[in-house]
Short mmCIF file of C-alpha atoms and ligand atoms in Angstrom, two decimals:
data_model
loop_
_atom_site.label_atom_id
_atom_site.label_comp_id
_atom_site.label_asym_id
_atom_site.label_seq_id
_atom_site.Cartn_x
_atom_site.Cartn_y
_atom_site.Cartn_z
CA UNK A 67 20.90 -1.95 -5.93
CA UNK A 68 22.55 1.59 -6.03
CA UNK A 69 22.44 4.09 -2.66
CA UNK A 70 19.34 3.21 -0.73
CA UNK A 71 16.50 5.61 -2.49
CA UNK A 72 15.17 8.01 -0.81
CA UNK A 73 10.97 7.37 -0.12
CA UNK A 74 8.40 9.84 1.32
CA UNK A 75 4.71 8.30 1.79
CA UNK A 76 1.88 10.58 1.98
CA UNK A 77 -0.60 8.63 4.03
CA UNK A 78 -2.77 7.11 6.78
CA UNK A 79 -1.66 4.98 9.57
CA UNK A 80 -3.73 2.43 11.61
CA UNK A 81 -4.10 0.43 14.49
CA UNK A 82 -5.13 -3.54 13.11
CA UNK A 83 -7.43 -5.53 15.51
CA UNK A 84 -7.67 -8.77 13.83
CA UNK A 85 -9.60 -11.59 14.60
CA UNK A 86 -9.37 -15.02 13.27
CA UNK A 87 -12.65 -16.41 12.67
CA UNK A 88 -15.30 -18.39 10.07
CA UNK A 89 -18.27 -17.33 10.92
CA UNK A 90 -20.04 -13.97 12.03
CA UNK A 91 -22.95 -13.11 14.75
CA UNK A 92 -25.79 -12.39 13.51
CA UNK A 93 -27.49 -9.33 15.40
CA UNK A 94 -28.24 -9.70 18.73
CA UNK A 95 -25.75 -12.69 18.39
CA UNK A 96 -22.43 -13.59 20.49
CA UNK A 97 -20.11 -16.00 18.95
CA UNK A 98 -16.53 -16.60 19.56
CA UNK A 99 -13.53 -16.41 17.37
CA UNK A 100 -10.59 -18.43 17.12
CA UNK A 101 -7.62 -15.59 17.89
CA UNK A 102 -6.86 -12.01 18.03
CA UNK A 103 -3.84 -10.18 17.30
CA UNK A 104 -3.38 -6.06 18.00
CA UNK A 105 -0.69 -4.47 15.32
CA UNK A 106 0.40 -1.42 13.26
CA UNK A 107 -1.09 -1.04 9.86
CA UNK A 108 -3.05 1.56 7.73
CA UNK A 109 -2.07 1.37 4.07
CA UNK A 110 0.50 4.24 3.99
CA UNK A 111 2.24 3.22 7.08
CA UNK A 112 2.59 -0.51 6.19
CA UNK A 113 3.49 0.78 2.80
CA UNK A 114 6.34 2.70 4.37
CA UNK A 115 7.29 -0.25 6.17
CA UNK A 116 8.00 -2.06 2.92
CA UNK A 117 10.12 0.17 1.45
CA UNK A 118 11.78 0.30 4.73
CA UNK A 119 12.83 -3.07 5.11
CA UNK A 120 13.56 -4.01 1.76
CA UNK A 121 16.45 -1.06 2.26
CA UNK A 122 15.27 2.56 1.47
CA UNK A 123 15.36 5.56 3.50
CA UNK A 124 11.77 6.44 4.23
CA UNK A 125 9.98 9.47 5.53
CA UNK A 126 5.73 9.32 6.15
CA UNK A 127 4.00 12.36 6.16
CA UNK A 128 1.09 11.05 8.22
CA UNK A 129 -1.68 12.47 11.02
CA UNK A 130 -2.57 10.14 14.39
CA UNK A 131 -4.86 11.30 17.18
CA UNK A 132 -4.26 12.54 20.48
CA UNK A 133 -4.71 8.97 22.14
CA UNK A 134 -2.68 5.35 23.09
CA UNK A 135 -2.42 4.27 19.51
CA UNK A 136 -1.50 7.70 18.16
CA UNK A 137 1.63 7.68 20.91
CA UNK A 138 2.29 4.30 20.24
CA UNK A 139 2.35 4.31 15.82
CA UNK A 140 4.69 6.73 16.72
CA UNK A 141 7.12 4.97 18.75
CA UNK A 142 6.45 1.88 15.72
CA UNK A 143 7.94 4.27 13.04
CA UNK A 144 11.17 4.99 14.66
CA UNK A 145 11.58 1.33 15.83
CA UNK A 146 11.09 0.49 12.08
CA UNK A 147 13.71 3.05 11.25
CA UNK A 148 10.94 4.97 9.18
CA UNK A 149 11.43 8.88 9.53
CA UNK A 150 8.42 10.41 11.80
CA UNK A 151 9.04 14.18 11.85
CA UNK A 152 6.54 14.74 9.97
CA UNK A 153 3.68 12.58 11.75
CA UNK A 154 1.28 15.10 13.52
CA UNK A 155 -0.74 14.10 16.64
CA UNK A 156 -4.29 15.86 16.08
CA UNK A 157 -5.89 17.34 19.14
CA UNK A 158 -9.50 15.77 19.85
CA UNK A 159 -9.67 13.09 17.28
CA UNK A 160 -8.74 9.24 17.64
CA UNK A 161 -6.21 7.55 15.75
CA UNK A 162 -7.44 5.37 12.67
CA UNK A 163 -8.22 1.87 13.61
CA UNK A 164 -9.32 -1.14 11.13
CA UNK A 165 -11.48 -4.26 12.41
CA UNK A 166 -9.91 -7.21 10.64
CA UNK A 167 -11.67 -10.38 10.14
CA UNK A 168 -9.50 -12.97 8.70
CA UNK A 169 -10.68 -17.25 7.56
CA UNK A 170 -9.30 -19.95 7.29
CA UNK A 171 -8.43 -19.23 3.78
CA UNK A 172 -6.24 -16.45 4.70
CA UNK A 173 -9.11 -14.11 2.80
CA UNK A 174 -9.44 -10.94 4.66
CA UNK A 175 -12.43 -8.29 5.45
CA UNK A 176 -11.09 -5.44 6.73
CA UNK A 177 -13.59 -1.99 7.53
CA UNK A 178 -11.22 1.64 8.27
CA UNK A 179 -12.19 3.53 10.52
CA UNK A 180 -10.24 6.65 9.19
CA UNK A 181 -10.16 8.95 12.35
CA UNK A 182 -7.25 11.42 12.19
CA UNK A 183 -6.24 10.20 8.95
CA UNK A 184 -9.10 12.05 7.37
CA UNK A 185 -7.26 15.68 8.90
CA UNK A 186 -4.47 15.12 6.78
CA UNK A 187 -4.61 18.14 3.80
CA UNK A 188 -2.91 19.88 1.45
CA UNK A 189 -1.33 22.37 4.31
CA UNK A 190 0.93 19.24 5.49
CA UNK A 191 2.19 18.14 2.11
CA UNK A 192 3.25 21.92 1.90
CA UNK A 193 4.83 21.25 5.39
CA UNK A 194 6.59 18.34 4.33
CA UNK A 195 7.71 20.12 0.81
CA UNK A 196 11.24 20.01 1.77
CA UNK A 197 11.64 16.13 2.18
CA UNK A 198 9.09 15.58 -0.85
CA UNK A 199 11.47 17.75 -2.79
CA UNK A 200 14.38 15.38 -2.01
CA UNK A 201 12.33 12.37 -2.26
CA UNK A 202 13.10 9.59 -5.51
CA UNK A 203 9.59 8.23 -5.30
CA UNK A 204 6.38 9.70 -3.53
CA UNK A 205 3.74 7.25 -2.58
CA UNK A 206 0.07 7.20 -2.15
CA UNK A 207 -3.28 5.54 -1.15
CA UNK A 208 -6.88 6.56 -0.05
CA UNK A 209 -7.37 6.28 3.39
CA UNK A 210 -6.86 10.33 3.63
CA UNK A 211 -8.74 13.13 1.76
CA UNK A 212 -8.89 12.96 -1.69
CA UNK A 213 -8.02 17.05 -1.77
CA UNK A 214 -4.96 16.11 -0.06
CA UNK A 215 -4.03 12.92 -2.46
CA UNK A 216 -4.61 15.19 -5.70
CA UNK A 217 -2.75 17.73 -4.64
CA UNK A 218 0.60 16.08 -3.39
CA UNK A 219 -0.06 14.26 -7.06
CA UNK A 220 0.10 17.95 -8.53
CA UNK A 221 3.01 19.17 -6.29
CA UNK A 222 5.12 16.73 -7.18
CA UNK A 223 4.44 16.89 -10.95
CA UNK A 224 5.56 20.43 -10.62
CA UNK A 225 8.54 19.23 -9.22
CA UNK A 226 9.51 16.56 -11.18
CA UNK A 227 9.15 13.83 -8.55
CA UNK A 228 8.20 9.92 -9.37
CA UNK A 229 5.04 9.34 -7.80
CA UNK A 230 2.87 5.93 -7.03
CA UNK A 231 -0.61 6.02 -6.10
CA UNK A 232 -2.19 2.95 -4.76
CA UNK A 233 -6.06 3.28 -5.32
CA UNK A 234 -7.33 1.77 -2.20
CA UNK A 235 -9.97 1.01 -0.55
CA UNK A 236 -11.08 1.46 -4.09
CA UNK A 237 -13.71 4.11 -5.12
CA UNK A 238 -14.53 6.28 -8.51
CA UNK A 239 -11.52 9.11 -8.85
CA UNK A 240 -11.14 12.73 -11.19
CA UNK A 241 -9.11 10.40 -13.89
CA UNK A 242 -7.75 13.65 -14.70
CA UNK A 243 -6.00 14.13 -11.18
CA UNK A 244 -5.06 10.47 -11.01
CA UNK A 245 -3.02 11.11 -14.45
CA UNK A 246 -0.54 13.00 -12.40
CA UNK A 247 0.57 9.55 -10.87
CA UNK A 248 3.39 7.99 -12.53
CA UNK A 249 2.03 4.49 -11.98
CA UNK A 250 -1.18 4.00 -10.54
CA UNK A 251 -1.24 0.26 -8.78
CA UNK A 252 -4.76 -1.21 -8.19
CA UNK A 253 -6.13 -4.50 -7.50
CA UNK A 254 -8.87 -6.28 -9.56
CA UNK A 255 -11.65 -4.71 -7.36
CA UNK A 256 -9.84 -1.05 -7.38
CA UNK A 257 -9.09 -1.65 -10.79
CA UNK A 258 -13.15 -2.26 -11.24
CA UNK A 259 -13.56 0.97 -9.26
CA UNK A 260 -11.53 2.94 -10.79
CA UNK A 261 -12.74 2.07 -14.91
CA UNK A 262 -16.34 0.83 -14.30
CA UNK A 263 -15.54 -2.67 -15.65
CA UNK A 264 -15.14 -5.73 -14.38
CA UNK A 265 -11.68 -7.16 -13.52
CA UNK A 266 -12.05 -10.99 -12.61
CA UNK A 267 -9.33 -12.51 -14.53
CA UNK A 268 -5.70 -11.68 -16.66
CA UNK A 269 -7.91 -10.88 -19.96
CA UNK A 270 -10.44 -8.31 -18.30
CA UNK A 271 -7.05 -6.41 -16.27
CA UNK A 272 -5.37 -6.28 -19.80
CA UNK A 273 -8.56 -4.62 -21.25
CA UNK A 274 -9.11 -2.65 -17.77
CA UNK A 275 -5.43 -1.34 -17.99
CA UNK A 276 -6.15 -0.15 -21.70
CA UNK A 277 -9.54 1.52 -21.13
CA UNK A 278 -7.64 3.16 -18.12
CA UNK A 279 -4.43 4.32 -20.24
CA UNK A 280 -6.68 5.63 -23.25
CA UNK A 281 -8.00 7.22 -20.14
CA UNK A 282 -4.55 9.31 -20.00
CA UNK A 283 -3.50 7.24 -17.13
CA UNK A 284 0.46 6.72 -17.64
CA UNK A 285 1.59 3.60 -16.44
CA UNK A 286 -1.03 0.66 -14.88
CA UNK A 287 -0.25 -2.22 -12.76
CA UNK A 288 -3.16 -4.68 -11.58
CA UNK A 289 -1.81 -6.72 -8.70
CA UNK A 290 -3.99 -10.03 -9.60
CA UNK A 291 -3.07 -11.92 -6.42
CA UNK A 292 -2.54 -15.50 -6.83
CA UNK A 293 -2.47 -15.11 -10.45
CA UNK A 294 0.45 -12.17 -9.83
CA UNK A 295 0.66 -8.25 -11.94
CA UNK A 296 -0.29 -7.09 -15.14
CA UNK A 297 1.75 -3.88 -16.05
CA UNK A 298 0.59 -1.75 -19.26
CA UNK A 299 1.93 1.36 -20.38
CA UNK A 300 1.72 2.85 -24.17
CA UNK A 301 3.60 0.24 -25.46
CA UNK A 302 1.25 -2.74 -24.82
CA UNK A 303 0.93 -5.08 -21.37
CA UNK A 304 2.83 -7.60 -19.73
CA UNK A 305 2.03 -10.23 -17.11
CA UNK A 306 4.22 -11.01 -14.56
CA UNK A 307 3.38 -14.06 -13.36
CA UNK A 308 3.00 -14.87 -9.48
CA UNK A 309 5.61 -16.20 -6.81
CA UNK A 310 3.32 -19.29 -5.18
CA UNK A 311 2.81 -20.23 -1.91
CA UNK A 312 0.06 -21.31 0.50
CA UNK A 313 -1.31 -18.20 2.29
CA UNK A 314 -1.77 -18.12 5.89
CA UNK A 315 -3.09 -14.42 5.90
CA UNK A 316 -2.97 -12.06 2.86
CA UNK A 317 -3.88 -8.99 4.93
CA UNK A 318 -1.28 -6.30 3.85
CA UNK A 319 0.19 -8.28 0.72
CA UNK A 320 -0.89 -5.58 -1.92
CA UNK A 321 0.91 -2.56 0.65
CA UNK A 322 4.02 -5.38 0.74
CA UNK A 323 3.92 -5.65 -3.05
CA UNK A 324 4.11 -1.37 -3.29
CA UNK A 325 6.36 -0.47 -0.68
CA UNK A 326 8.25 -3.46 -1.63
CA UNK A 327 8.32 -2.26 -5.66
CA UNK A 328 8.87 1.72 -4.80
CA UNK A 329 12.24 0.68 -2.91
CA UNK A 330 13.06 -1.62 -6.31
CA UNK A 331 12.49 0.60 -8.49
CA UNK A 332 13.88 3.63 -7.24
CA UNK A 333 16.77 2.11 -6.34
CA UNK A 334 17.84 0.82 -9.87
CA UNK A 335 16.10 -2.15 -10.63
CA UNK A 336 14.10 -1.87 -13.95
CA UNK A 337 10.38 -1.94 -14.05
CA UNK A 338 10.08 -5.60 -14.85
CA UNK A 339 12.79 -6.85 -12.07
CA UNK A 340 10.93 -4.43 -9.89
CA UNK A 341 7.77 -6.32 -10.19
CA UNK A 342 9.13 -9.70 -10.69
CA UNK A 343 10.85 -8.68 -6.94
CA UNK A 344 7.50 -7.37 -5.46
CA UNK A 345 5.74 -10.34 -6.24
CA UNK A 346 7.98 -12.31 -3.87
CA UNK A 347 8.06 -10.44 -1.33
CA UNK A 348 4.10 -10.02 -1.13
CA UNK A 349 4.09 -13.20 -0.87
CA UNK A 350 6.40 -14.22 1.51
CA UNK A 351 3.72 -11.50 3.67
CA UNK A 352 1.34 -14.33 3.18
CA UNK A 353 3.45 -16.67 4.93
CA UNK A 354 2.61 -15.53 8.63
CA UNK A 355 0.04 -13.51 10.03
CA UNK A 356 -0.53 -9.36 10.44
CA UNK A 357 0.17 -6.33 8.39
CA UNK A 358 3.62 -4.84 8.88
CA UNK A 359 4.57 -7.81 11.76
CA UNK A 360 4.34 -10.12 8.54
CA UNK A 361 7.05 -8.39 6.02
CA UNK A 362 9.94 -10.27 6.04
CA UNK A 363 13.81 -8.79 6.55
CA UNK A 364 15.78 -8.01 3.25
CA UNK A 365 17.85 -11.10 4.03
CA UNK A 366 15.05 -13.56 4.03
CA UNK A 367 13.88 -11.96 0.77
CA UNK A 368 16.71 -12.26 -1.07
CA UNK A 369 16.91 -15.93 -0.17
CA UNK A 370 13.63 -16.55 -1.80
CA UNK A 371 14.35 -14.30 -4.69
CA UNK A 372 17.69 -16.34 -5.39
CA UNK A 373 15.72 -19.34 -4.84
CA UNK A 374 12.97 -18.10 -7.08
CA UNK A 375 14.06 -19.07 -10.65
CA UNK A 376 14.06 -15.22 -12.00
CA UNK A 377 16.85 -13.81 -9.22
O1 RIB B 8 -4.05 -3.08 3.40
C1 RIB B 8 -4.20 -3.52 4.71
C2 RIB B 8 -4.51 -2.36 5.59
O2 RIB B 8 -5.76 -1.83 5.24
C3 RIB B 8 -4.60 -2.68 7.07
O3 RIB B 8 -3.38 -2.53 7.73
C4 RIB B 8 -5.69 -1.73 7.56
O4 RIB B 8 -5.24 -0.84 8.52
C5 RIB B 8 -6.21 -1.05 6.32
O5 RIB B 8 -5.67 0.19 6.16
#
């Protein structure tokens, strides 16, 4: 890669309470689960994370509340080296927080509790205008206003600036607004949101993708998983096949896969390579359990990328 590129995430930040279990109480019921681990997540702050470790500078432009996890996501970003000047504690609200129930399987059910997240608007991303204006690649999800997600789309299409929006959690959008995005990154059931259609295998995301281009979408990339992306722009699709491995926990492997492929991309790497390179290190994220405490250092991803066949 060239200089390390230069990222700013618009976004929320979390605090993760998972809990390893198989079954769920009923009401009125009392069970127990298997394990419990307390970390940093939220989509845009594990998304920042990414980016961070696989080498780029990174700035969030994020809100926490005026409590423990609001000091303490704070204290997270600088020890991950991710820029938090422009994360504002907000008086009277508590910081977001997301329940996480993860099986056996590694299959995940995660419900946001979107707290101070949801006080993030447009009057920050004007705040923040100065880094935005330096940043290579801008990067987005849902867990704050929608107001606030359409407008930094529109701000930096004014100013030139590559932008990613992650749809998630996944919900109906203004298709107009989202056409701002320079690549808009879904998974199959975001993708399903976001066009109306189902998206259960590779032949429903290519017609998904299409529907969602003719929608005036520019550039589409459905992260299938196990079964790894399909990336369509006007000149047709292309599937980039997976990186395999046996899950442990696949909480936070779609914000791996776009910090992960903002850093690639905007430092040099062609769209293809930048895929081919977020696939693998999504799913090393499998490979041990948590959000951000499960993406790997650059070091250990570029062993598995030279051991990967396509490094
Ligand atoms: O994508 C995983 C993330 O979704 C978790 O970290 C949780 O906080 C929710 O935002």
């Amino acid at each position: 890669m060239n200089a390390p590129p230069n990222i700013v995430v618009v976004g929320s930040a979390n605090v993760d309470l998972t809990t390893f279990t198989d079954t769920f109480p009923r009401p009125g019921e009392t069970i127990f689960g298997r394990e419990f681990h307390l970390g940093f997540g939220g989509k845009g702050a594990n998304q920042a994370v990414a980016a961070r470790q696989c080498g780029a500078r990174v700035s969030m432009v994020a809100r926490v509340g005026d409590d423990l996890f609001g000091e303490a996501t704070i204290r997270n970003f600088a020890a991950r080296g991710v820029d938090s000047t422009r994360v504002t504690i907000t008086p009277g609200v508590s910081s977001g927080v997301a329940p996480i129930f993860v099986d056996s399987a590694g299959q995940n059910r995660i419900l946001v509790v979107k707290g101070a997240n949801d006080a993030l608007r447009p009057a920050d991303v004007d705040a923040a205008g100065d880094l935005l204006q330096q940043a290579d690649c801008v990067v987005l999800q849902l867990e704050i206003p929608l107001e606030t997600v359409y407008y930094t789309l529109r701000f930096a299409r004014r100013y030139g600036i590559r932008t990613i929006l992650n749809p998630a959690p996944g919900q109906a959008l203004d298709l107009a607004e989202v056409a701002n995005a320079d690549y808009v990154i879904p998974n199959e059931t975001e993708a399903e949101a976001l066009s109306g259609m189902p998206v259960r295998n590779l032949d429903e995301a290519r017609e998904c993708a299409a529907r969602l281009l003719a929608s005036g979408l520019r550039r589409v990339i459905v992260t299938l998983g196990a079964n790894g992306a399909l990336c369509a722009g006007p000149e047709g699709a292309r599937h980039v096949p997976a990186h395999v491995v046996e899950p442990v926990d696949t909480t936070g492997a779609g914000d791996a896969f776009i910090g992960s492929f903002a850093c690639f991309l905007a430092g040099g790497c062609d769209e293809a390579e930048a895929i081919a390179r977020a696939n693998v290190y999504a799913a090393l994220s499998t490979l041990s359990v948590g959000t951000q405490m499960s993406f790997v250092a650059l070091e250990r991803f570029q062993e598995a990328w030279s051991n990967s066949g396509t490094g």
